[in-house]
């Protein structure tokens, strides 16, 4: 076992020595994106494992380890990490946990402390917990976010978004069942190989790949049948993670609808935009804001390239541009509202409506005040301005039954089917918004 070292505050550090022999466990959120992240971490010498475990045992572990005032994503991610640690699959003397820290004012910056507390209560305090953040909150000698890793993660997000976006638009329409998943697996492998081989993504090569991906998905044989489109919005973890939302995407797919998941890059742009807005509102942090502005422009240009590939080489609906999303939210919530998903959550509902997708599920985790305000709290106002919107807020908590959640969604889908049959909703504006 490596020597345990602590910083001045008594925090257990993840050392260089540990890097050589420790396994790093991380909670799963988005399978495509996180599959690429795992590969990037491996490339840089980390034995990373993204946990895709599910089941009641994880919820029970979370309930035992986390105070019941805490929000549901905190309970699930802590439960999943501790469950893995106690599963016997990993050497508890050579395993570390990784948790993200956003650096914002919400609890997402504090999950890490809950995990440490839970470890202490279970005599596992010798297990290091590494903060995964881009703002330098906690540092560890054995875990460094180098510019190269950040660049690679950025491209991984963009590739992940593109593959998620296009596979969701082909899967419900494919004539040969399984074509979409086969192509998705092909591209996931190709990009993972690229990560292993080139050690970095080059903008020119990536651009070519964006185009090829769009062309390949376009080539899938699809029916012209019209399907109900359902957008999923909400708190980031509950919206994306199958463990958090009881496999919502799979349920919707089995109901025969086209699922529209917002791109992860929007959340990255939103987080960067918050720094710029803060400097404007509070008249401070100008240098940081200038650097962030440059990064923002870089990400924004990547989103633009992906959208150009989609619009020029396929007939798929492109992603909404971030600037358009910001425009849409005016008059609803100020962009200074940035706790949790902040204004982005309201904007996600508006961008779906703007693209002609009126059926929306707003996922709400238990104990999440910010997202109840900008999510559930905004639905009435949105419906007043867009009577065609068919929005349902679904609560996710340890006691909510899957059947109850699905029944409420089925009611929303019944309305969606009626609307489609009677053509009471306006025709879908494919390609709108950009
Ligand atoms: S946004 Fe909600 S769910 Fe996410 S950390 Fe904050 S309180 Fe928890």
CSV table of C-alpha atoms in Angstrom, one decimal, residues 1 12 19 32 34 51 57 62 79 101 106 132 144 146 184 187 232 234 259-260 281 294 297 304 318 325 394 407 418:
chain,number,residue,atom,x,y,z
A,1,UNK,CA,0.0,0.0,0.0
A,12,UNK,CA,-5.8,12.8,2.0
A,19,UNK,CA,-1.1,6.8,-9.8
A,32,UNK,CA,-20.9,7.5,-25.1
A,34,UNK,CA,-17.8,8.8,-20.6
A,51,UNK,CA,-19.1,2.5,-13.1
A,57,UNK,CA,-28.5,-1.8,-3.7
A,62,UNK,CA,-26.8,6.0,-0.8
A,79,UNK,CA,-24.1,5.2,-3.3
A,101,UNK,CA,-16.6,19.6,-8.6
A,106,UNK,CA,-24.6,24.5,-5.6
A,132,UNK,CA,-12.3,16.4,-11.0
A,144,UNK,CA,-3.3,16.7,-13.0
A,146,UNK,CA,-3.1,19.1,-18.2
A,184,UNK,CA,-22.6,3.9,-33.2
A,187,UNK,CA,-17.6,5.1,-34.5
A,232,UNK,CA,-35.7,15.4,-22.0
A,234,UNK,CA,-33.6,18.8,-16.2
A,259,UNK,CA,-35.8,11.0,-27.9
A,260,UNK,CA,-34.1,14.4,-28.0
A,281,UNK,CA,-22.3,41.9,-13.0
A,294,UNK,CA,-11.3,32.7,-25.6
A,297,UNK,CA,-15.2,31.0,-28.6
A,304,UNK,CA,-20.6,25.4,-35.3
A,318,UNK,CA,-28.9,20.4,-36.2
A,325,UNK,CA,-30.5,29.5,-26.8
A,394,UNK,CA,-41.3,14.0,-13.3
A,407,UNK,CA,-47.6,6.2,-16.0
A,418,UNK,CA,-53.8,13.0,-29.8
